Amino acid sequence: MALGHWTSAKQPVLVGAAAGGARAVEGRAPAVPRARQGGSAALPTPAPARAPASVLPAARTADAQRVHFWSPPDLPGLTFDPLLARLLHEEPVARVKLPHGDGHAWLVTRYDDVRFVSIDPRFGRRAVMGRDVTRLAPHFIPMDGAVGVCDPPEHTRMRRVVARAFTSRSLGRLRAYGQHVMDALLDRMEEHGGPLDLVEYLNRPFPLAMVGALMGVPEEDRPQMAQWTDTILSAARGREASERAKADMAAYFRRMSAGRTTGRDDDLGGALAEAVGEGVLSADEAAGLAVLVQIGGAHAVRNNSANMVYALLTHPAHLARLRTEPELVPQAVEELLRYIPHRNAVGLARIALEDVEVGGVLIRAGEPVYVSYLTANRDQDVFADPDRLDFDRVHNPHVSFGYGPHFCPASTLARMESEILLRSLWDRFPRLRLAVPEDELAWEQGALIRGPEKLPVTW
């Protein structure tokens, strides 16, 4: 079956069970009318009002939906998944079957619907645990009890601990440390001379150092952290390797937390140790939080920062503008975060805890639901000319860091890192350019977060 495959319009497609069992449906389902649950597109907005029970029977259900078998392709560069693009415009609440796990799931793609599902308490993460939900990876990545699979009030309790590490004092310390690390890495690049692999020399070590400083991980242990992270997030390495790496990383953080008898308000490792000592978190909850932040801070920022550099190198007019208008960098970072398809497929599912109507479709209690932040960022009802990289986009309420309770807790750090990198790299190397033709670049295969394997550059 082709990757990103839409089933032929003439081929019967199995859909959800009706009263008489599963049935086959021919042809394409008509486009679903847009039913907007939110208010304006600006962030933040209050939680959307629940649909009254009287309207639910009129909504379309799974019985009226075809199933799209979706094995996301390993796409090069910043290519947007064609299936996601079609669903956004033609079937914004769709039934999908991913490569692993059982059954089907709903996929929600439009901006207002994505935010609605992300914030409405009738969709829960905790209920995913113990279920073999259809998914991209052969293994289930989060640890049991981790903040990513918790719902309020447990989720709120854990998030408050993370917030302790993001004070103005700690952020100021991290910014100064980040510039110091960046300058040292650029010195190393200059000493080596071009051409070189920017991923190896900059995009990999910089976020690894930053999240290490955030977590309190010593420099000598950071390469091991990188190895564990790559293994956990690789769909290609399999369940056994991922689970072993996850357990090893969690054990490391348990040992680190146990060895810190007092907390410090300027790193997350200290805040977690303090919370365990106070009885606010269990040792397992603290380890799960640490694993989540470590993975996101090292791997996701590595690939997305490499994607940002690639985007600028292949959009010379945009790069030239940033060189002459450095004050535009923060706004450019926001637009790059919106524009770049930074992950393959989707993240974690939610489970409908009761019947809920989304976008004119009735989702039944117990059914898994995925949201696509990538497609939400390309919704033309929110973003004018959404497929264009536009550094003049002032109103940019993108959802690249998620939305609602599971909004990325380290988003401020990720933005800071991106700004430091983009300002510093071209200040030092104003003639930086690709060292090979664009079509010779290799992109990671079987990864959950997209990015180049190598980024050869010269100057």
Short mmCIF file of C-alpha atoms in Angstrom, two decimals:
data_model
loop_
_atom_site.label_atom_id
_atom_site.label_comp_id
_atom_site.label_asym_id
_atom_site.label_seq_id
_atom_site.Cartn_x
_atom_site.Cartn_y
_atom_site.Cartn_z
CA MET A 1 0.00 0.00 0.00
CA ALA A 2 1.38 3.40 -0.94
CA LEU A 3 2.50 5.72 1.80
CA GLY A 4 0.01 8.45 2.66
CA HIS A 5 -2.52 6.44 0.64
CA TRP A 6 -6.07 7.51 -0.10
CA THR A 7 -8.14 4.44 -0.91
CA SER A 8 -9.38 4.29 -4.49
CA ALA A 9 -12.78 5.81 -5.08
CA LYS A 10 -13.90 2.53 -6.66
CA GLN A 11 -12.61 0.22 -3.95
CA PRO A 12 -14.88 -0.68 -1.00
CA VAL A 13 -13.52 0.55 2.32
CA LEU A 14 -14.32 -1.02 5.68
CA VAL A 15 -15.68 1.51 8.13
CA GLY A 16 -17.02 1.42 11.68
CA ALA A 17 -19.49 -1.28 12.63
CA ALA A 18 -23.15 -0.56 12.05
CA ALA A 19 -26.08 -2.38 13.61
CA GLY A 20 -25.58 -5.28 11.25
CA GLY A 21 -21.79 -5.45 11.62
CA ALA A 22 -19.05 -3.90 9.50
CA ARG A 23 -20.09 -2.77 6.06
CA ALA A 24 -18.36 -1.56 2.91
CA VAL A 25 -18.82 1.88 1.45
CA GLU A 26 -17.85 2.96 -2.04
CA GLY A 27 -16.62 6.31 -3.15
CA ARG A 28 -15.38 9.34 -1.31
CA ALA A 29 -17.28 10.72 1.64
CA PRO A 30 -18.52 14.24 0.88
CA ALA A 31 -16.74 17.13 2.53
CA VAL A 32 -17.85 17.72 6.10
CA PRO A 33 -19.38 21.16 6.68
CA ARG A 34 -17.31 23.32 9.01
CA ALA A 35 -18.74 23.57 12.52
CA ARG A 36 -16.61 25.99 14.52
CA GLN A 37 -16.47 25.52 18.27
CA GLY A 38 -14.15 28.33 19.22
CA GLY A 39 -14.37 32.09 19.25
CA SER A 40 -11.78 34.27 17.54
CA ALA A 41 -8.53 32.79 16.34
CA ALA A 42 -6.45 34.73 18.86
CA LEU A 43 -4.87 33.00 21.82
CA PRO A 44 -5.95 32.43 24.48
CA THR A 45 -9.66 31.72 24.31
CA PRO A 46 -11.98 30.33 26.95
CA ALA A 47 -12.96 26.70 26.78
CA PRO A 48 -15.58 26.20 24.08
CA ALA A 49 -19.13 25.63 25.16
CA ARG A 50 -20.35 22.05 25.01
CA ALA A 51 -22.74 21.10 22.29
CA PRO A 52 -26.26 20.61 23.68
CA ALA A 53 -27.37 16.98 23.78
CA SER A 54 -30.27 17.73 21.47
CA VAL A 55 -27.97 18.35 18.50
CA LEU A 56 -25.93 15.17 18.83
CA PRO A 57 -28.25 12.78 16.99
CA ALA A 58 -28.07 15.00 13.89
CA ALA A 59 -24.29 14.73 13.69
CA ARG A 60 -22.57 12.30 11.37
CA THR A 61 -21.09 9.22 13.04
CA ALA A 62 -18.44 6.63 12.22
CA ASP A 63 -20.96 4.66 10.18
CA ALA A 64 -20.95 7.46 7.60
CA GLN A 65 -17.16 7.73 7.46
CA ARG A 66 -14.65 5.90 5.31
CA VAL A 67 -11.33 4.82 6.81
CA HIS A 68 -8.04 6.20 5.49
CA PHE A 69 -5.12 3.83 5.89
CA TRP A 70 -2.30 6.26 6.71
CA SER A 71 1.32 5.20 6.79
CA PRO A 72 3.00 8.61 6.77
CA PRO A 73 5.80 8.87 4.23
CA ASP A 74 9.37 9.93 5.02
CA LEU A 75 9.10 13.26 3.23
CA PRO A 76 12.13 15.34 2.24
CA GLY A 77 12.67 18.92 3.26
CA LEU A 78 9.64 20.93 4.25
CA THR A 79 7.21 18.98 2.05
CA PHE A 80 3.77 18.90 3.62
CA ASP A 81 2.06 15.50 3.87
CA PRO A 82 -0.40 15.39 0.93
CA LEU A 83 -2.90 13.29 2.87
CA LEU A 84 -3.00 15.80 5.72
CA ALA A 85 -3.51 18.61 3.23
CA ARG A 86 -6.43 16.81 1.57
CA LEU A 87 -8.10 15.94 4.86
CA LEU A 88 -7.82 19.54 6.04
CA HIS A 89 -9.73 20.77 3.02
CA GLU A 90 -12.04 17.86 2.26
CA GLU A 91 -12.64 15.78 5.40
CA PRO A 92 -11.55 17.69 8.51
CA VAL A 93 -12.84 15.05 10.94
CA ALA A 94 -11.73 11.75 9.41
CA ARG A 95 -11.31 8.10 10.37
CA VAL A 96 -7.73 6.82 10.09
CA LYS A 97 -5.80 3.61 10.60
CA LEU A 98 -2.10 4.08 11.44
CA PRO A 99 0.59 1.40 10.90
CA HIS A 100 0.51 -0.04 14.45
CA GLY A 101 -2.08 -0.81 17.11
CA ASP A 102 -5.67 -1.94 16.84
CA GLY A 103 -8.79 -0.38 15.41
CA HIS A 104 -9.28 3.07 14.01
CA ALA A 105 -9.10 6.61 15.37
CA TRP A 106 -10.52 9.99 14.53
CA LEU A 107 -8.16 12.61 13.08
CA VAL A 108 -9.13 16.26 13.57
CA THR A 109 -7.34 18.72 11.30
CA ARG A 110 -8.95 22.18 11.32
CA TYR A 111 -7.74 24.88 13.67
CA ASP A 112 -10.88 25.50 15.73
CA ASP A 113 -11.64 21.79 16.02
CA VAL A 114 -8.05 21.00 17.04
CA ARG A 115 -8.19 23.58 19.82
CA PHE A 116 -11.62 22.36 20.87
CA VAL A 117 -10.45 18.77 21.31
CA SER A 118 -7.19 19.90 22.96
CA ILE A 119 -8.93 21.85 25.70
CA ASP A 120 -12.26 20.12 26.27
CA PRO A 121 -12.19 17.90 29.40
CA ARG A 122 -14.36 15.31 27.68
CA PHE A 123 -11.25 14.18 25.80
CA GLY A 124 -8.75 12.52 28.14
CA ARG A 125 -5.17 11.32 27.84
CA ARG A 126 -5.16 9.03 30.87
CA ALA A 127 -7.71 6.70 29.26
CA VAL A 128 -5.17 5.88 26.51
CA MET A 129 -3.02 3.91 28.96
CA GLY A 130 -3.45 0.15 28.66
CA ARG A 131 -5.12 0.39 25.24
CA ASP A 132 -3.51 -0.70 21.98
CA VAL A 133 -4.65 2.42 20.13
CA THR A 134 -3.74 2.69 16.45
CA ARG A 135 -0.51 4.74 16.25
CA LEU A 136 2.58 5.54 14.21
CA ALA A 137 5.24 3.90 16.42
CA PRO A 138 5.38 0.16 17.11
CA HIS A 139 5.66 1.03 20.80
CA PHE A 140 3.89 3.41 23.18
CA ILE A 141 6.46 6.06 24.10
CA PRO A 142 5.23 7.86 27.29
CA MET A 143 5.85 6.35 30.70
CA ASP A 144 2.86 5.43 32.82
CA GLY A 145 2.12 8.39 35.07
CA ALA A 146 4.02 10.88 32.90
CA VAL A 147 2.51 14.34 32.62
CA GLY A 148 1.78 13.80 28.92
CA VAL A 149 -0.74 11.06 29.68
CA CYS A 150 -2.35 12.66 32.74
CA ASP A 151 -5.47 14.75 33.00
CA PRO A 152 -6.32 17.52 35.49
CA PRO A 153 -6.05 17.73 38.45
CA GLU A 154 -3.02 15.38 38.44
CA HIS A 155 -1.70 17.08 35.31
CA THR A 156 -2.07 20.53 36.89
CA ARG A 157 -0.17 19.43 39.99
CA MET A 158 2.78 18.21 37.90
CA ARG A 159 2.83 21.23 35.61
CA ARG A 160 3.14 23.53 38.61
CA VAL A 161 6.39 21.80 39.54
CA VAL A 162 7.79 22.35 36.03
CA ALA A 163 6.86 26.05 36.25
CA ARG A 164 9.26 26.42 39.20
CA ALA A 165 12.18 26.04 36.81
CA PHE A 166 11.05 28.81 34.44
CA THR A 167 11.42 31.88 36.63
CA SER A 168 12.85 35.10 35.20
CA ARG A 169 16.08 34.34 37.07
CA SER A 170 16.43 30.86 35.58
CA LEU A 171 15.56 32.05 32.06
CA GLY A 172 18.12 34.82 32.33
CA ARG A 173 20.73 32.28 33.43
CA LEU A 174 19.82 29.97 30.55
CA ARG A 175 20.01 32.76 27.98
CA ALA A 176 23.48 33.77 29.13
CA TYR A 177 24.59 30.13 29.21
CA GLY A 178 23.07 29.54 25.77
CA GLN A 179 24.99 32.41 24.21
CA HIS A 180 28.19 31.14 25.82
CA VAL A 181 27.62 27.63 24.43
CA MET A 182 26.70 29.00 21.01
CA ASP A 183 29.84 31.13 20.79
CA ALA A 184 32.00 28.15 21.72
CA LEU A 185 30.33 25.95 19.09
CA LEU A 186 30.78 28.61 16.42
CA ASP A 187 34.46 28.93 17.42
CA ARG A 188 34.80 25.18 16.89
CA MET A 189 33.17 25.49 13.46
CA GLU A 190 35.53 28.30 12.50
CA GLU A 191 38.57 26.31 13.60
CA HIS A 192 37.45 23.29 11.57
CA GLY A 193 36.53 25.27 8.48
CA GLY A 194 33.95 24.38 5.89
CA PRO A 195 32.44 22.26 4.63
CA LEU A 196 31.03 20.54 7.71
CA ASP A 197 27.82 18.96 8.95
CA LEU A 198 25.86 21.65 10.82
CA VAL A 199 23.75 19.03 12.60
CA GLU A 200 26.87 17.50 14.15
CA TYR A 201 28.56 20.79 14.97
CA LEU A 202 25.61 22.93 16.03
CA ASN A 203 22.04 21.64 15.83
CA ARG A 204 22.72 18.55 17.91
CA PRO A 205 25.07 19.81 20.66
CA PHE A 206 23.38 23.18 21.26
CA PRO A 207 19.90 22.03 22.41
CA LEU A 208 21.47 19.06 24.19
CA ALA A 209 23.58 21.47 26.25
CA MET A 210 20.58 23.70 26.93
CA VAL A 211 18.25 20.98 28.13
CA GLY A 212 21.14 19.50 30.10
CA ALA A 213 21.56 22.82 31.89
CA LEU A 214 17.80 22.99 32.48
CA MET A 215 17.72 19.48 33.93
CA GLY A 216 21.02 19.69 35.82
CA VAL A 217 22.58 16.86 33.76
CA PRO A 218 26.42 17.01 33.85
CA GLU A 219 28.18 17.55 30.53
CA GLU A 220 29.80 14.11 30.58
CA ASP A 221 26.36 12.42 30.69
CA ARG A 222 24.78 14.38 27.84
CA PRO A 223 25.96 12.15 24.96
CA GLN A 224 24.26 9.20 26.66
CA MET A 225 21.09 11.28 26.96
CA ALA A 226 21.23 11.96 23.23
CA GLN A 227 21.62 8.27 22.45
CA TRP A 228 18.68 7.29 24.65
CA THR A 229 16.52 10.03 23.12
CA ASP A 230 17.25 8.96 19.54
CA THR A 231 16.36 5.36 20.38
CA ILE A 232 13.13 6.24 22.16
CA LEU A 233 11.87 8.41 19.31
CA SER A 234 12.85 6.17 16.41
CA ALA A 235 9.93 4.20 15.05
CA ALA A 236 12.46 2.11 13.10
CA ARG A 237 14.39 0.74 16.11
CA GLY A 238 11.44 -1.14 17.56
CA ARG A 239 9.60 -1.56 20.82
CA GLU A 240 12.25 -3.47 22.79
CA ALA A 241 15.05 -0.96 22.17
CA SER A 242 12.75 1.98 22.89
CA GLU A 243 11.44 0.55 26.15
CA ARG A 244 14.95 -0.30 27.33
CA ALA A 245 16.20 3.23 26.55
CA LYS A 246 13.20 4.77 28.27
CA ALA A 247 13.72 2.65 31.38
CA ASP A 248 17.44 3.50 31.45
CA MET A 249 16.79 7.22 31.15
CA ALA A 250 14.12 7.11 33.86
CA ALA A 251 16.46 5.19 36.17
CA TYR A 252 19.14 7.83 35.59
CA PHE A 253 16.78 10.62 36.63
CA ARG A 254 15.59 8.68 39.68
CA ARG A 255 19.21 8.35 40.82
CA MET A 256 19.88 12.00 40.11
CA SER A 257 16.80 13.12 42.02
CA ALA A 258 17.64 10.88 44.99
CA GLY A 259 21.13 12.36 45.13
CA ARG A 260 19.89 15.94 45.39
CA THR A 261 18.67 16.61 48.90
CA THR A 262 17.82 20.26 48.31
CA GLY A 263 16.21 21.90 45.36
CA ARG A 264 17.37 24.93 43.42
CA ASP A 265 14.95 27.29 41.78
CA ASP A 266 17.11 27.69 38.68
CA ASP A 267 17.07 24.17 37.26
CA LEU A 268 14.32 21.64 36.74
CA GLY A 269 16.27 18.75 38.20
CA GLY A 270 16.40 20.57 41.51
CA ALA A 271 12.72 21.50 41.36
CA LEU A 272 11.79 17.86 40.76
CA ALA A 273 13.99 16.65 43.62
CA GLU A 274 12.43 19.23 45.90
CA ALA A 275 8.92 18.21 44.86
CA VAL A 276 9.68 14.55 45.61
CA GLY A 277 11.05 15.52 49.00
CA GLU A 278 7.91 17.53 49.75
CA GLY A 279 5.63 14.68 48.69
CA VAL A 280 4.20 16.75 45.82
CA LEU A 281 5.48 14.22 43.27
CA SER A 282 6.31 10.56 43.49
CA ALA A 283 9.74 9.45 42.31
CA ASP A 284 8.13 7.83 39.25
CA GLU A 285 6.20 11.01 38.38
CA ALA A 286 9.37 13.09 38.66
CA ALA A 287 11.26 10.65 36.43
CA GLY A 288 8.45 10.70 33.86
CA LEU A 289 8.49 14.50 33.78
CA ALA A 290 12.26 14.52 33.39
CA VAL A 291 12.17 12.03 30.52
CA LEU A 292 9.49 14.06 28.71
CA VAL A 293 11.38 17.34 28.98
CA GLN A 294 14.72 15.76 28.11
CA ILE A 295 13.36 14.14 24.96
CA GLY A 296 11.55 17.23 23.73
CA GLY A 297 14.37 19.59 24.58
CA ALA A 298 17.10 17.56 22.90
CA HIS A 299 15.54 15.84 19.90
CA ALA A 300 12.68 18.10 18.83
CA VAL A 301 14.70 21.31 19.06
CA ARG A 302 17.65 19.69 17.29
CA ASN A 303 15.58 18.76 14.27
CA ASN A 304 13.45 21.88 14.21
CA SER A 305 16.46 24.20 14.48
CA ALA A 306 18.06 22.32 11.57
CA ASN A 307 14.80 22.72 9.66
CA MET A 308 14.87 26.46 10.37
CA VAL A 309 18.40 26.79 9.00
CA TYR A 310 17.43 24.74 5.95
CA ALA A 311 14.34 26.91 5.40
CA LEU A 312 16.42 30.08 5.41
CA LEU A 313 19.13 28.63 3.18
CA THR A 314 16.48 27.67 0.63
CA HIS A 315 14.58 30.98 0.94
CA PRO A 316 17.38 33.46 0.16
CA ALA A 317 15.10 36.51 0.12
CA HIS A 318 13.88 35.73 3.63
CA LEU A 319 17.45 35.21 4.83
CA ALA A 320 18.62 38.46 3.26
CA ARG A 321 15.84 40.30 5.05
CA LEU A 322 16.81 38.87 8.44
CA ARG A 323 20.41 39.91 7.77
CA THR A 324 19.31 43.52 7.26
CA GLU A 325 16.50 43.52 9.87
CA PRO A 326 17.79 41.54 12.88
CA GLU A 327 15.00 42.94 15.03
CA LEU A 328 12.65 40.75 12.96
CA VAL A 329 14.17 37.51 14.28
CA PRO A 330 11.56 36.82 17.04
CA GLN A 331 8.70 37.29 14.57
CA ALA A 332 10.51 35.17 11.98
CA VAL A 333 10.96 32.39 14.54
CA GLU A 334 7.21 32.35 15.17
CA GLU A 335 6.50 32.08 11.46
CA LEU A 336 9.08 29.34 11.00
CA LEU A 337 7.49 27.44 13.90
CA ARG A 338 4.12 27.71 12.15
CA TYR A 339 5.33 26.91 8.66
CA ILE A 340 7.71 23.98 9.23
CA PRO A 341 6.05 20.52 9.42
CA HIS A 342 8.17 19.51 12.39
CA ARG A 343 6.75 16.03 13.03
CA ASN A 344 5.65 13.03 11.05
CA ALA A 345 1.98 12.12 11.54
CA VAL A 346 0.54 12.94 14.96
CA GLY A 347 1.44 12.79 18.64
CA LEU A 348 -0.53 11.14 21.45
CA ALA A 349 -4.18 10.23 21.14
CA ARG A 350 -6.99 11.28 23.44
CA ILE A 351 -10.03 9.21 24.33
CA ALA A 352 -13.56 10.60 24.20
CA LEU A 353 -14.97 10.17 27.72
CA GLU A 354 -18.53 10.73 26.49
CA ASP A 355 -20.29 11.37 23.19
CA VAL A 356 -19.05 14.67 21.71
CA GLU A 357 -19.78 16.40 18.42
CA VAL A 358 -16.74 17.82 16.65
CA GLY A 359 -16.99 19.61 13.33
CA GLY A 360 -20.41 18.13 12.60
CA VAL A 361 -19.28 14.57 13.38
CA LEU A 362 -20.35 12.58 16.42
CA ILE A 363 -17.45 10.98 18.26
CA ARG A 364 -18.65 8.24 20.59
CA ALA A 365 -17.46 7.65 24.14
CA GLY A 366 -14.37 5.44 24.18
CA GLU A 367 -13.17 6.31 20.67
CA PRO A 368 -9.57 7.54 20.25
CA VAL A 369 -8.99 10.97 18.71
CA TYR A 370 -5.86 12.54 17.26
CA VAL A 371 -5.38 16.21 16.53
CA SER A 372 -2.98 17.57 13.92
CA TYR A 373 -1.25 20.76 14.97
CA LEU A 374 0.47 20.76 11.58
CA THR A 375 -2.77 21.14 9.66
CA ALA A 376 -4.17 23.60 12.19
CA ASN A 377 -1.19 25.80 11.34
CA ARG A 378 -2.17 25.65 7.65
CA ASP A 379 -5.86 26.48 8.11
CA GLN A 380 -6.71 29.24 5.65
CA ASP A 381 -9.58 30.45 7.84
CA VAL A 382 -6.97 31.53 10.41
CA PHE A 383 -3.78 32.15 8.41
CA ALA A 384 -3.89 34.11 5.17
CA ASP A 385 -2.01 32.32 2.39
CA PRO A 386 -1.00 29.60 4.88
CA ASP A 387 1.36 27.70 2.56
CA ARG A 388 3.63 30.73 2.18
CA LEU A 389 6.48 31.57 4.55
CA ASP A 390 5.65 35.16 5.53
CA PHE A 391 7.85 37.10 7.96
CA ASP A 392 5.32 39.95 7.94
CA ARG A 393 2.69 37.74 9.59
CA VAL A 394 2.05 39.72 12.80
CA HIS A 395 -1.05 37.85 14.01
CA ASN A 396 0.31 34.33 14.31
CA PRO A 397 -1.60 32.19 16.85
CA HIS A 398 0.08 28.96 15.75
CA VAL A 399 -0.24 25.79 17.82
CA SER A 400 3.21 24.33 17.20
CA PHE A 401 3.70 23.86 20.94
CA GLY A 402 0.23 22.40 21.39
CA TYR A 403 -2.75 24.01 23.05
CA GLY A 404 -4.59 23.76 26.33
CA PRO A 405 -3.39 21.74 29.33
CA HIS A 406 -0.72 19.93 27.32
CA PHE A 407 0.89 23.06 25.91
CA CYS A 408 4.66 22.45 25.84
CA PRO A 409 6.10 23.56 29.20
CA ALA A 410 9.50 24.35 27.64
CA SER A 411 8.22 26.49 24.76
CA THR A 412 9.94 29.60 26.14
CA LEU A 413 13.28 27.77 26.15
CA ALA A 414 12.75 26.47 22.60
CA ARG A 415 12.00 29.98 21.32
CA MET A 416 15.05 31.34 23.12
CA GLU A 417 17.31 28.70 21.58
CA SER A 418 15.98 29.39 18.08
CA GLU A 419 16.55 33.13 18.41
CA ILE A 420 20.10 32.68 19.74
CA LEU A 421 20.95 30.26 16.93
CA LEU A 422 19.53 32.33 14.07
CA ARG A 423 21.07 35.58 15.31
CA SER A 424 24.49 34.13 16.05
CA LEU A 425 25.01 31.78 13.10
CA TRP A 426 24.79 34.40 10.37
CA ASP A 427 26.51 37.08 12.44
CA ARG A 428 29.56 34.79 12.51
CA PHE A 429 29.15 33.27 9.03
CA PRO A 430 27.31 35.80 6.82
CA ARG A 431 28.08 33.78 3.66
CA LEU A 432 26.84 30.45 5.06
CA ARG A 433 25.33 28.27 2.35
CA LEU A 434 24.60 24.63 1.53
CA ALA A 435 27.70 22.66 0.57
CA VAL A 436 25.79 20.19 -1.62
CA PRO A 437 22.86 20.51 -4.01
CA GLU A 438 19.56 20.63 -2.17
CA ASP A 439 18.32 17.37 -3.73
CA GLU A 440 21.32 15.50 -2.29
CA LEU A 441 20.35 16.14 1.33
CA ALA A 442 19.25 13.07 3.30
CA TRP A 443 16.34 13.23 5.73
CA GLU A 444 15.75 11.03 8.77
CA GLN A 445 13.85 7.84 8.04
CA GLY A 446 11.31 6.32 10.42
CA ALA A 447 11.56 9.24 12.84
CA LEU A 448 8.67 10.77 14.76
CA ILE A 449 10.22 14.24 14.52
CA ARG A 450 11.28 15.35 11.05
CA GLY A 451 14.72 16.70 10.26
CA PRO A 452 17.83 16.31 8.07
CA GLU A 453 20.26 13.52 8.90
CA LYS A 454 23.07 15.88 7.94
CA LEU A 455 23.17 19.50 6.85
CA PRO A 456 26.44 20.08 4.96
CA VAL A 457 27.31 23.78 4.87
CA THR A 458 30.22 25.97 3.93
CA TRP A 459 30.97 29.71 3.93
#
